[in-house]
Amino acid sequence: MRYDKKKNEYLKRISRGKKFTINGSKFIKKSETVKFLESVIKSKDRVCLEGNNQKQADYLAKKFVKIDPNKIHDLHMVQSSLVLPEHIELFEKGIAKKLDFAFSGPQSKALYKIVKEKKVEIGAIHTYLELFGRYFIDLYPNVSLIAADYADEKGNLYTGFNTEETPIITEATKFNQGIVIAQVKKKVNKLQRVDIPGDWVDFIIETGKDCYVKPLFTRDPANITNKQVLMAMMVLKGIYKKYGVKTLNHGIGYPTAAIELILPTYGQEIGIKGKCCTHWALNPHPTMIPAIEAGFVEHIYSFGNEPGMEEYIKARGDIFSMGPDGTMRSSRSNAHTAGLYAIDLFIGATLQIDRYGNSSTAIKGMIAGFGGAPNLGSTPPGRRHYTKTFKMAGHKENDIIYGRKLVVQITPTVSEKKGIPVFKKELDAMELYKEGFFNAPPIMISGDQVTHIVTEKGIAYLDKCRDIESRMAAVAAIAGDTDVGRSISKKEIAKLREEKKVQTPEDLGIDKKRANNKLLAARSIKELEKLSGGLYKCPIL
């Protein structure tokens, strides 16, 4: 039996690729990019085209879709996020056939379309850590196309604020004798910091411009609704203060942005400064600026950067994870590990919730992926550090304490933009599974992991519901005018309120009249920029 097949294949690809280098270096002639890619990629390869939540290998993506599908086809794409139109185009052109991924928010409708047209076979919608783990076991890429800021002559790479998952992709590929190709803005004589060593990188293309970074977590406070402010007030008083939440993560969306923006106002009023929301696994959300400036935040460890926040981050070195070069180091894998084990609460939105509390972002017309929610939104059996919050949400049995992470789903009962009920007796995910879209129903967070659901109607304390019947009743009680909400009587809701398995704004002593933008610490992007001392500059205005 031979044990050098991978090595021999690697050397053959390197030899073919070197024909396109500049003077025998690692640097590829930019004009030859497409031909170069055709020389090192083979049909049916597993390929990672770096698409993170934010940082994109956009130059390589644009060139990748120009390769000849008669030469290269049936690729298996293994990448965490589908963000660019080119990520979809690969399948439309027949260059790629199979996909394993985690998140596809910006391309959710396009992905649904090509799945329905059977132009793509989905292996699985992963959580980030799950996909990263598989990179090292059974989904290691044969070729990876990555993005960095700068490279030196030896091929060392500097990734700056947006390191994200580049090191994970690179290591998983290189140490399985795959080919690593990097796009960089520029070659420099000396890097200010080495994020990826040159001997892990095979080829480099100098593009002359920054790669695309999506401002995924930028939310304009002007768009926050009264309903979202009301839900935020309930979260702060009915969950964060009640359980003493100090370590946490916020998902994407306006409801969580509203929570961040009322921390310095309502949070100060209810006395949680210094007691709650001190340590975060979080991207540098611009809507966190008021809370940072008000002294609520001690530390933030980030998955990636947010465009426009660079100078603010540099000036707040005690808050963020700063390198000796004075710039932030981010890591998607480290942050998700922290999100799985080190935090006490995850709160995020979803597209649908069923009567059992199961949630999904795979619905008819959209497949948005899960991102990190299944990791962030679960209690790992291996956790062994017990905090006040962790114990409060758990239970005691046979003198053994079983702690629990707080997993909160926050959503209006009916989507505010489209007027579509969020609560359904059965998730669309079940129908998509039956139609053959997936090999298992794509549930994002299972109901047994969810501890609280927050809507404009109130909070369902599912951590207090010890059986499926009481959980279903609590979900229905806050589901409003939906099929799920109409399944419960006012008398049953009153009993749940008395048992404190459900609490309304009135039960929590919250004045609904105060739920408006006057409670926000900043009401516009301009106000966020002003509060930052002019350090934050929003790139999307």
Coordinates of C-alpha atoms in Angstrom, one line a residue:
M1 CA 0.0 0.0 0.0
R2 CA 1.3 3.5 -0.9
Y3 CA 1.3 6.4 1.5
D4 CA 2.5 9.1 -0.7
K5 CA -0.5 9.7 -3.0
K6 CA -1.3 13.1 -1.4
K7 CA 2.2 14.3 -1.6
N8 CA 2.7 13.3 -5.2
E9 CA -0.6 15.0 -6.1
Y10 CA 0.4 18.1 -4.2
L11 CA 3.8 18.3 -6.0
K12 CA 2.1 17.9 -9.4
R13 CA -0.2 20.8 -8.7
I14 CA 2.6 22.9 -7.4
S15 CA 4.6 22.2 -10.6
R16 CA 1.7 23.2 -12.8
G17 CA 1.0 26.3 -10.8
K18 CA 4.7 27.5 -10.8
K19 CA 4.4 28.1 -14.6
F20 CA 2.4 31.2 -13.8
T21 CA 4.6 32.7 -11.1
I22 CA 6.7 35.8 -11.3
N23 CA 10.4 34.8 -11.5
G24 CA 9.9 31.5 -9.7
S25 CA 8.5 33.3 -6.5
K26 CA 5.2 32.5 -4.8
F27 CA 3.5 35.4 -6.6
I28 CA 1.2 34.7 -9.5
K29 CA 0.9 37.0 -12.5
K30 CA -2.4 38.7 -12.0
S31 CA -3.3 38.5 -15.7
E32 CA -2.9 34.7 -15.6
T33 CA -5.2 34.1 -12.6
V34 CA -7.9 32.1 -14.4
K35 CA -5.5 29.9 -16.2
F36 CA -3.5 29.4 -13.0
L37 CA -6.7 28.3 -11.1
E38 CA -7.5 25.9 -13.9
S39 CA -4.0 24.4 -13.5
V40 CA -4.2 23.7 -9.8
I41 CA -7.9 22.8 -9.3
K42 CA -9.3 19.5 -10.5
S43 CA -12.9 18.4 -11.1
K44 CA -14.5 16.9 -7.9
D45 CA -12.0 18.7 -5.7
R46 CA -13.1 19.9 -2.3
V47 CA -12.6 23.7 -2.4
C48 CA -12.8 26.4 0.2
L49 CA -13.4 29.8 -1.3
E50 CA -13.0 32.0 1.8
G51 CA -16.3 33.5 2.5
N52 CA -16.6 34.5 6.1
N53 CA -19.4 36.3 7.8
Q54 CA -17.6 39.5 6.7
K55 CA -14.2 39.1 4.9
Q56 CA -14.4 37.7 1.4
A57 CA -11.7 36.5 -1.0
D58 CA -13.6 38.5 -3.6
Y59 CA -10.9 38.9 -6.3
L60 CA -10.4 35.1 -6.3
A61 CA -14.2 34.6 -6.4
K62 CA -14.6 36.8 -9.5
K63 CA -11.8 34.9 -11.3
F64 CA -13.0 31.5 -10.1
V65 CA -16.4 31.8 -11.8
K66 CA -14.6 32.5 -15.1
I67 CA -12.9 29.0 -15.3
D68 CA -14.2 26.7 -17.9
P69 CA -16.8 24.3 -16.5
N70 CA -15.9 21.8 -19.3
K71 CA -12.5 21.6 -17.7
I72 CA -13.4 21.8 -14.0
H73 CA -16.8 20.8 -12.7
D74 CA -18.6 19.0 -9.9
L75 CA -16.6 20.7 -7.2
H76 CA -17.5 20.2 -3.5
M77 CA -17.5 23.7 -1.9
V78 CA -16.7 23.7 1.8
Q79 CA -17.0 27.3 3.1
S80 CA -18.6 28.8 6.1
S81 CA -20.6 31.6 4.4
L82 CA -22.2 32.4 1.1
V83 CA -22.1 36.2 0.8
L84 CA -21.1 37.1 -2.7
P85 CA -23.2 36.6 -5.9
E86 CA -20.2 34.5 -7.2
H87 CA -20.7 32.0 -4.5
I88 CA -24.0 31.2 -6.1
E89 CA -22.8 31.6 -9.7
L90 CA -20.3 28.7 -9.2
F91 CA -23.3 26.4 -9.0
E92 CA -25.4 28.0 -11.7
K93 CA -22.5 27.5 -14.1
G94 CA -22.0 23.9 -13.1
I95 CA -18.5 24.5 -11.8
A96 CA -19.6 23.4 -8.3
K97 CA -22.2 20.7 -7.4
K98 CA -22.1 20.1 -3.6
L99 CA -22.1 22.5 -0.7
D100 CA -21.3 22.2 3.0
F101 CA -21.7 25.6 4.7
A102 CA -22.9 27.5 7.9
F103 CA -24.4 30.8 6.9
S104 CA -26.0 32.3 3.8
G105 CA -27.9 35.3 4.9
P106 CA -27.0 37.7 2.0
Q107 CA -27.7 34.9 -0.5
S108 CA -30.5 33.1 1.3
K109 CA -33.1 33.6 -1.5
A110 CA -30.6 32.8 -4.3
L111 CA -29.6 29.6 -2.5
Y112 CA -33.2 28.5 -2.0
K113 CA -33.7 29.0 -5.8
I114 CA -30.7 26.9 -6.9
V115 CA -31.6 24.2 -4.3
K116 CA -35.1 24.0 -5.7
E117 CA -33.7 23.9 -9.3
K118 CA -31.4 21.0 -8.1
K119 CA -28.3 22.8 -9.1
V120 CA -26.8 22.2 -5.8
E121 CA -26.7 19.3 -3.3
I122 CA -26.5 20.4 0.3
G123 CA -24.4 18.1 2.5
A124 CA -25.4 19.9 5.7
I125 CA -26.0 23.3 7.2
H126 CA -23.4 23.4 9.9
T127 CA -22.6 25.5 12.8
Y128 CA -19.2 27.1 12.4
L129 CA -17.3 24.9 14.9
E130 CA -18.8 21.9 13.3
L131 CA -17.6 22.8 9.9
F132 CA -14.2 23.8 11.1
G133 CA -13.9 20.5 12.9
R134 CA -14.8 18.6 9.7
Y135 CA -12.1 20.6 7.8
F136 CA -9.6 18.5 9.8
I137 CA -11.4 15.1 9.5
D138 CA -13.4 14.4 6.5
L139 CA -13.9 17.7 4.7
Y140 CA -10.3 18.9 4.4
P141 CA -10.0 21.1 1.3
N142 CA -7.8 20.1 -1.7
V143 CA -7.5 23.7 -2.5
S144 CA -8.3 26.8 -0.5
L145 CA -8.6 30.4 -1.7
I146 CA -8.0 32.8 1.1
A147 CA -7.8 36.5 1.7
A148 CA -5.2 38.6 3.7
D149 CA -4.2 42.2 3.8
Y150 CA -0.5 42.0 3.1
A151 CA 2.3 39.5 2.3
D152 CA 6.0 39.7 2.4
E153 CA 8.5 38.1 0.0
K154 CA 8.6 34.8 1.9
G155 CA 4.8 34.5 1.8
N156 CA 4.1 35.4 5.4
L157 CA 0.6 36.9 5.7
Y158 CA -0.9 39.7 7.8
T159 CA -4.7 39.6 8.2
G160 CA -5.2 42.7 10.3
F161 CA -8.5 43.2 12.1
N162 CA -10.2 40.5 10.1
T163 CA -8.2 37.4 10.8
E164 CA -11.5 35.6 11.3
E165 CA -11.1 31.9 10.1
T166 CA -8.2 32.3 7.7
P167 CA -5.7 30.4 9.9
I168 CA -8.1 27.5 10.4
I169 CA -8.7 27.1 6.7
T170 CA -5.0 27.4 5.9
E171 CA -3.9 24.9 8.5
A172 CA -6.6 22.3 7.6
T173 CA -5.6 22.6 3.9
K174 CA -1.8 22.7 4.2
F175 CA -1.4 19.9 6.7
N176 CA -3.5 17.6 4.5
Q177 CA -1.2 18.5 1.6
G178 CA -3.6 20.8 -0.1
I179 CA -2.9 23.9 -2.1
V180 CA -3.3 27.3 -0.4
I181 CA -3.7 30.4 -2.6
A182 CA -4.0 33.9 -1.0
Q183 CA -5.1 37.2 -2.4
V184 CA -3.5 40.2 -0.8
K185 CA -3.7 43.9 -1.3
K186 CA 0.0 44.4 -1.5
K187 CA 3.4 42.9 -1.1
V188 CA 5.5 44.7 1.5
N189 CA 9.1 44.4 2.8
K190 CA 8.1 43.9 6.4
L191 CA 4.8 42.9 8.0
Q192 CA 3.7 44.6 11.2
R193 CA 2.5 41.2 12.5
V194 CA 2.7 37.6 11.1
D195 CA -0.7 35.9 11.3
I196 CA 0.0 33.0 8.9
P197 CA 3.6 31.7 8.3
G198 CA 4.8 31.7 4.7
D199 CA 5.5 28.0 4.5
W200 CA 1.8 27.4 4.9
V201 CA 1.0 29.4 1.8
D202 CA 1.8 28.1 -1.7
F203 CA 0.8 30.9 -4.1
I204 CA -0.1 34.6 -3.7
I205 CA -1.9 37.1 -6.0
E206 CA -1.4 40.8 -5.4
T207 CA -4.7 42.6 -6.2
G208 CA -3.8 46.2 -5.4
K209 CA -6.9 46.8 -3.4
D210 CA -8.6 45.8 -0.1
C211 CA -10.8 42.7 -0.1
Y212 CA -14.5 43.1 0.5
V213 CA -15.6 43.1 4.1
K214 CA -19.3 43.1 4.7
P215 CA -20.6 45.5 7.4
L216 CA -22.8 42.7 8.7
F217 CA -23.4 44.0 12.2
T218 CA -24.0 47.7 11.4
R219 CA -27.5 48.7 12.5
D220 CA -28.9 52.3 12.2
P221 CA -30.6 53.1 15.4
A222 CA -33.1 55.2 13.4
N223 CA -34.6 51.9 12.2
I224 CA -35.3 50.5 15.6
T225 CA -39.0 50.2 16.3
N226 CA -41.0 50.8 19.5
K227 CA -41.8 47.0 19.7
Q228 CA -38.0 46.2 19.6
V229 CA -37.4 48.7 22.4
L230 CA -40.2 47.1 24.5
M231 CA -38.7 43.6 24.0
A232 CA -35.2 45.0 24.9
M233 CA -36.6 46.4 28.1
M234 CA -38.1 43.0 29.0
V235 CA -34.8 41.3 28.3
L236 CA -32.8 43.6 30.5
K237 CA -35.2 43.5 33.4
G238 CA -36.7 40.0 33.1
I239 CA -33.6 38.1 32.1
Y240 CA -30.3 39.9 32.4
K241 CA -31.0 41.5 35.8
K242 CA -33.0 38.5 37.1
Y243 CA -30.2 36.0 36.3
G244 CA -27.2 38.3 36.8
V245 CA -25.9 37.7 33.3
K246 CA -22.3 38.9 32.9
T247 CA -20.9 36.9 30.0
L248 CA -22.9 36.8 26.8
N249 CA -23.3 37.0 23.0
H250 CA -25.7 39.0 20.9
G251 CA -26.8 37.7 17.5
I252 CA -27.5 39.8 14.4
G253 CA -30.5 42.1 14.3
Y254 CA -32.4 45.2 15.4
P255 CA -33.8 43.6 18.6
T256 CA -30.4 42.9 20.0
A257 CA -29.1 46.3 18.8
A258 CA -32.0 47.8 20.8
I259 CA -30.7 46.0 23.9
E260 CA -27.2 47.4 23.4
L261 CA -28.5 50.9 22.9
I262 CA -30.7 51.0 26.1
L263 CA -28.0 49.6 28.3
P264 CA -26.6 53.1 29.2
T265 CA -30.2 54.4 29.8
Y266 CA -32.6 51.7 31.0
G267 CA -29.8 49.5 32.2
Q268 CA -28.4 52.3 34.3
E269 CA -31.9 53.0 35.7
I270 CA -32.5 49.4 36.8
G271 CA -29.1 49.1 38.4
I272 CA -27.2 46.5 36.3
K273 CA -24.1 48.5 35.5
G274 CA -21.1 46.5 36.8
K275 CA -23.4 43.6 37.6
C276 CA -24.4 42.5 34.1
C277 CA -23.2 42.6 30.5
T278 CA -19.5 43.0 31.3
H279 CA -17.8 40.3 29.2
W280 CA -18.7 39.6 25.6
A281 CA -18.1 37.3 22.7
L282 CA -19.1 39.8 20.1
N283 CA -18.0 41.6 16.9
P284 CA -17.3 45.3 17.4
H285 CA -21.0 46.3 16.9
P286 CA -21.2 50.1 16.4
T287 CA -24.3 50.0 18.6
M288 CA -22.0 48.9 21.5
I289 CA -20.3 52.3 21.5
P290 CA -22.6 54.0 24.0
A291 CA -22.4 51.1 26.5
I292 CA -18.6 51.0 26.2
E293 CA -18.4 54.8 26.7
A294 CA -20.7 54.5 29.7
G295 CA -18.4 52.0 31.4
F296 CA -20.7 48.9 31.1
V297 CA -18.2 46.8 29.2
E298 CA -14.9 45.3 30.5
H299 CA -13.9 43.1 27.6
I300 CA -15.0 42.0 24.1
Y301 CA -13.5 39.1 22.2
S302 CA -14.4 39.3 18.5
F303 CA -15.2 36.8 15.7
G304 CA -14.2 39.4 13.2
N305 CA -14.0 43.2 12.7
E306 CA -16.8 45.6 11.6
P307 CA -15.8 48.1 8.9
G308 CA -15.4 51.6 10.2
M309 CA -14.6 50.6 13.8
E310 CA -10.8 50.3 13.3
E311 CA -9.8 53.6 14.8
Y312 CA -12.3 53.3 17.7
I313 CA -10.9 49.8 18.5
K314 CA -7.3 51.1 18.5
A315 CA -8.3 53.8 21.0
R316 CA -10.1 51.3 23.3
G317 CA -7.3 48.8 23.8
D318 CA -8.4 47.7 27.2
I319 CA -11.7 46.5 25.8
F320 CA -10.6 44.5 22.7
S321 CA -8.0 41.8 22.1
M322 CA -5.1 43.9 20.8
G323 CA -1.8 42.7 19.3
P324 CA 1.6 44.3 19.9
D325 CA 1.2 46.0 16.6
G326 CA -1.8 48.0 18.0
T327 CA -4.5 46.3 15.9
M328 CA -7.2 43.9 17.0
R329 CA -6.8 40.1 16.5
S330 CA -10.0 38.3 15.7
S331 CA -10.7 34.6 15.5
R332 CA -14.0 33.0 14.5
S333 CA -13.0 29.6 15.9
N334 CA -11.8 31.0 19.2
A335 CA -14.8 33.2 19.6
H336 CA -17.2 30.3 18.9
T337 CA -15.3 28.2 21.4
A338 CA -15.9 31.0 23.9
G339 CA -19.5 31.2 22.8
L340 CA -20.0 27.5 23.4
Y341 CA -18.2 27.2 26.8
A342 CA -17.4 30.6 28.3
I343 CA -20.6 32.6 28.1
D344 CA -23.8 32.3 30.2
L345 CA -26.2 33.7 27.6
F346 CA -26.9 33.7 23.9
I347 CA -29.7 35.8 22.4
G348 CA -30.6 36.0 18.8
A349 CA -33.5 36.2 16.3
T350 CA -34.9 33.6 14.0
L351 CA -37.3 33.4 11.1
Q352 CA -39.7 30.7 12.5
I353 CA -40.5 29.0 15.8
D354 CA -42.9 26.1 16.2
R355 CA -45.2 25.1 19.0
Y356 CA -42.4 23.1 20.8
G357 CA -39.9 26.0 20.7
N358 CA -37.8 24.7 17.9
S359 CA -36.5 27.4 15.6
S360 CA -35.1 27.5 12.0
T361 CA -33.9 30.0 9.4
A362 CA -34.6 27.6 6.6
I363 CA -38.0 28.5 5.3
K364 CA -39.9 28.6 2.0
G365 CA -38.2 31.0 -0.3
M366 CA -35.1 31.4 2.0
I367 CA -32.2 29.3 3.3
A368 CA -30.3 31.6 5.6
G369 CA -28.1 29.1 7.3
F370 CA -27.4 28.8 11.0
G371 CA -24.0 30.4 11.6
G372 CA -22.9 29.9 15.1
A373 CA -26.4 29.8 16.7
P374 CA -26.4 26.0 17.4
N375 CA -23.1 26.3 19.3
L376 CA -23.8 29.6 21.0
G377 CA -27.3 28.5 21.6
S378 CA -26.7 25.2 23.5
T379 CA -25.5 24.0 26.8
P380 CA -22.4 21.8 26.2
P381 CA -22.2 18.7 28.4
G382 CA -18.5 19.2 29.0
R383 CA -18.9 22.6 30.8
R384 CA -17.6 22.4 34.3
H385 CA -17.4 26.1 35.6
Y386 CA -20.5 27.1 37.5
T387 CA -21.6 30.7 37.7
K388 CA -24.7 32.1 39.4
T389 CA -26.4 32.4 36.1
F390 CA -25.5 28.9 35.0
K391 CA -26.9 27.5 38.2
M392 CA -30.1 29.6 38.3
A393 CA -31.1 28.4 34.8
G394 CA -30.4 24.7 35.7
H395 CA -31.7 22.3 38.2
K396 CA -30.6 20.0 41.1
E397 CA -31.2 16.3 41.0
N398 CA -29.9 13.7 43.5
D399 CA -27.7 16.4 45.0
I400 CA -26.0 17.1 41.7
I401 CA -26.3 20.5 40.1
Y402 CA -27.1 20.5 36.4
G403 CA -26.3 24.0 35.1
R404 CA -27.7 25.5 32.0
K405 CA -26.8 28.3 29.5
L406 CA -29.5 30.9 28.9
V407 CA -30.6 30.5 25.3
V408 CA -33.0 33.3 24.3
Q409 CA -34.9 33.7 21.1
I410 CA -36.2 37.3 20.6
T411 CA -38.7 38.0 17.9
P412 CA -42.0 39.8 17.3
T413 CA -44.9 37.4 17.0
V414 CA -45.4 38.6 13.4
S415 CA -42.5 39.9 11.3
E416 CA -42.7 43.7 11.2
K417 CA -41.5 44.1 7.6
K418 CA -43.6 41.5 5.9
G419 CA -46.4 40.8 8.3
I420 CA -45.7 37.0 8.2
P421 CA -46.3 35.0 11.4
V422 CA -43.1 33.8 13.1
F423 CA -44.9 31.2 15.1
K424 CA -46.1 28.1 13.2
K425 CA -47.4 24.8 14.4
E426 CA -44.9 23.1 12.1
L427 CA -41.8 24.6 10.7
D428 CA -41.2 25.0 7.0
A429 CA -38.0 23.1 7.7
M430 CA -40.1 19.9 8.0
E431 CA -41.7 20.4 4.6
L432 CA -38.3 21.2 3.0
Y433 CA -37.0 18.0 4.4
K434 CA -40.0 16.0 3.1
E435 CA -39.4 17.7 -0.4
G436 CA -35.8 16.4 -0.4
F437 CA -34.0 19.7 0.1
F438 CA -32.2 18.2 3.1
N439 CA -31.3 14.8 4.4
A440 CA -32.7 15.8 7.9
P441 CA -35.0 18.6 9.0
P442 CA -32.8 21.8 9.3
I443 CA -33.6 22.8 12.9
M444 CA -31.3 25.7 14.0
I445 CA -31.9 25.5 17.8
S446 CA -34.0 22.7 19.3
G447 CA -36.7 23.6 21.7
D448 CA -35.2 21.7 24.6
Q449 CA -32.1 24.0 24.4
V450 CA -34.1 27.2 24.5
T451 CA -34.6 28.7 27.9
H452 CA -36.5 31.8 27.0
I453 CA -38.6 33.2 24.1
V454 CA -39.2 37.0 24.1
T455 CA -41.9 38.6 22.0
E456 CA -43.9 41.9 22.4
K457 CA -46.4 39.9 24.4
G458 CA -43.9 38.9 27.1
I459 CA -41.3 36.3 28.1
A460 CA -41.8 32.6 28.1
Y461 CA -39.5 31.1 30.9
L462 CA -39.0 27.7 29.3
D463 CA -36.3 26.9 31.9
K464 CA -39.1 26.6 34.4
C465 CA -41.1 24.2 32.2
R466 CA -40.1 20.6 33.1
D467 CA -42.3 18.8 30.5
I468 CA -43.3 19.2 26.9
E469 CA -46.9 20.2 27.7
S470 CA -45.9 23.1 29.9
R471 CA -43.3 24.2 27.4
M472 CA -45.8 24.2 24.6
A473 CA -48.3 26.2 26.7
A474 CA -45.6 28.8 27.6
V475 CA -44.7 29.2 23.9
A476 CA -48.3 29.6 22.9
A477 CA -48.9 32.2 25.6
I478 CA -46.4 34.7 24.1
A479 CA -47.1 33.8 20.4
G480 CA -49.8 36.4 19.9
D481 CA -52.3 36.3 17.0
T482 CA -50.8 33.3 15.3
D483 CA -52.0 29.7 14.9
V484 CA -49.8 28.8 17.9
G485 CA -51.0 31.8 20.0
R486 CA -54.7 31.1 19.3
S487 CA -54.3 27.5 20.7
I488 CA -54.3 28.7 24.3
S489 CA -57.0 30.3 26.4
K490 CA -56.8 33.5 28.5
K491 CA -57.4 31.4 31.6
E492 CA -54.4 29.2 30.8
I493 CA -52.2 32.2 30.2
A494 CA -53.3 33.7 33.5
K495 CA -52.3 30.5 35.3
L496 CA -48.9 30.6 33.6
R497 CA -48.4 34.2 34.6
E498 CA -49.3 33.3 38.2
E499 CA -46.7 30.4 38.1
K500 CA -44.2 32.9 36.6
K501 CA -43.6 30.6 33.6
V502 CA -44.8 33.6 31.5
Q503 CA -44.3 37.2 32.4
T504 CA -45.8 40.2 30.5
P505 CA -44.4 43.7 30.5
E506 CA -47.0 44.6 33.1
D507 CA -45.9 41.6 35.3
L508 CA -42.3 43.0 35.1
G509 CA -43.3 46.5 36.0
I510 CA -42.5 47.9 32.6
D511 CA -44.3 51.0 31.3
K512 CA -45.1 50.3 27.7
K513 CA -45.4 54.0 27.0
R514 CA -41.7 54.4 27.5
A515 CA -40.8 51.9 24.8
N516 CA -39.7 54.3 22.1
N517 CA -36.5 55.8 20.6
K518 CA -36.2 58.3 23.4
L519 CA -34.8 55.5 25.5
L520 CA -32.0 54.8 23.0
A521 CA -28.6 56.1 23.9
A522 CA -28.1 57.0 20.3
R523 CA -30.8 57.5 17.7
S524 CA -28.8 57.6 14.5
I525 CA -25.5 56.5 13.0
K526 CA -24.4 60.2 13.2
E527 CA -25.0 60.1 17.0
L528 CA -22.9 56.9 17.2
E529 CA -20.1 58.6 15.4
K530 CA -20.3 61.6 17.7
L531 CA -20.3 59.4 20.8
S532 CA -17.2 57.7 19.6
G533 CA -15.4 61.0 19.5
G534 CA -15.3 60.8 15.7
L535 CA -13.3 57.6 15.8
Y536 CA -16.1 55.5 14.3
K537 CA -16.8 56.3 10.6
C538 CA -19.7 54.3 9.2
P539 CA -18.8 53.0 5.7
I540 CA -22.4 52.6 4.5
L541 CA -23.7 56.2 4.8

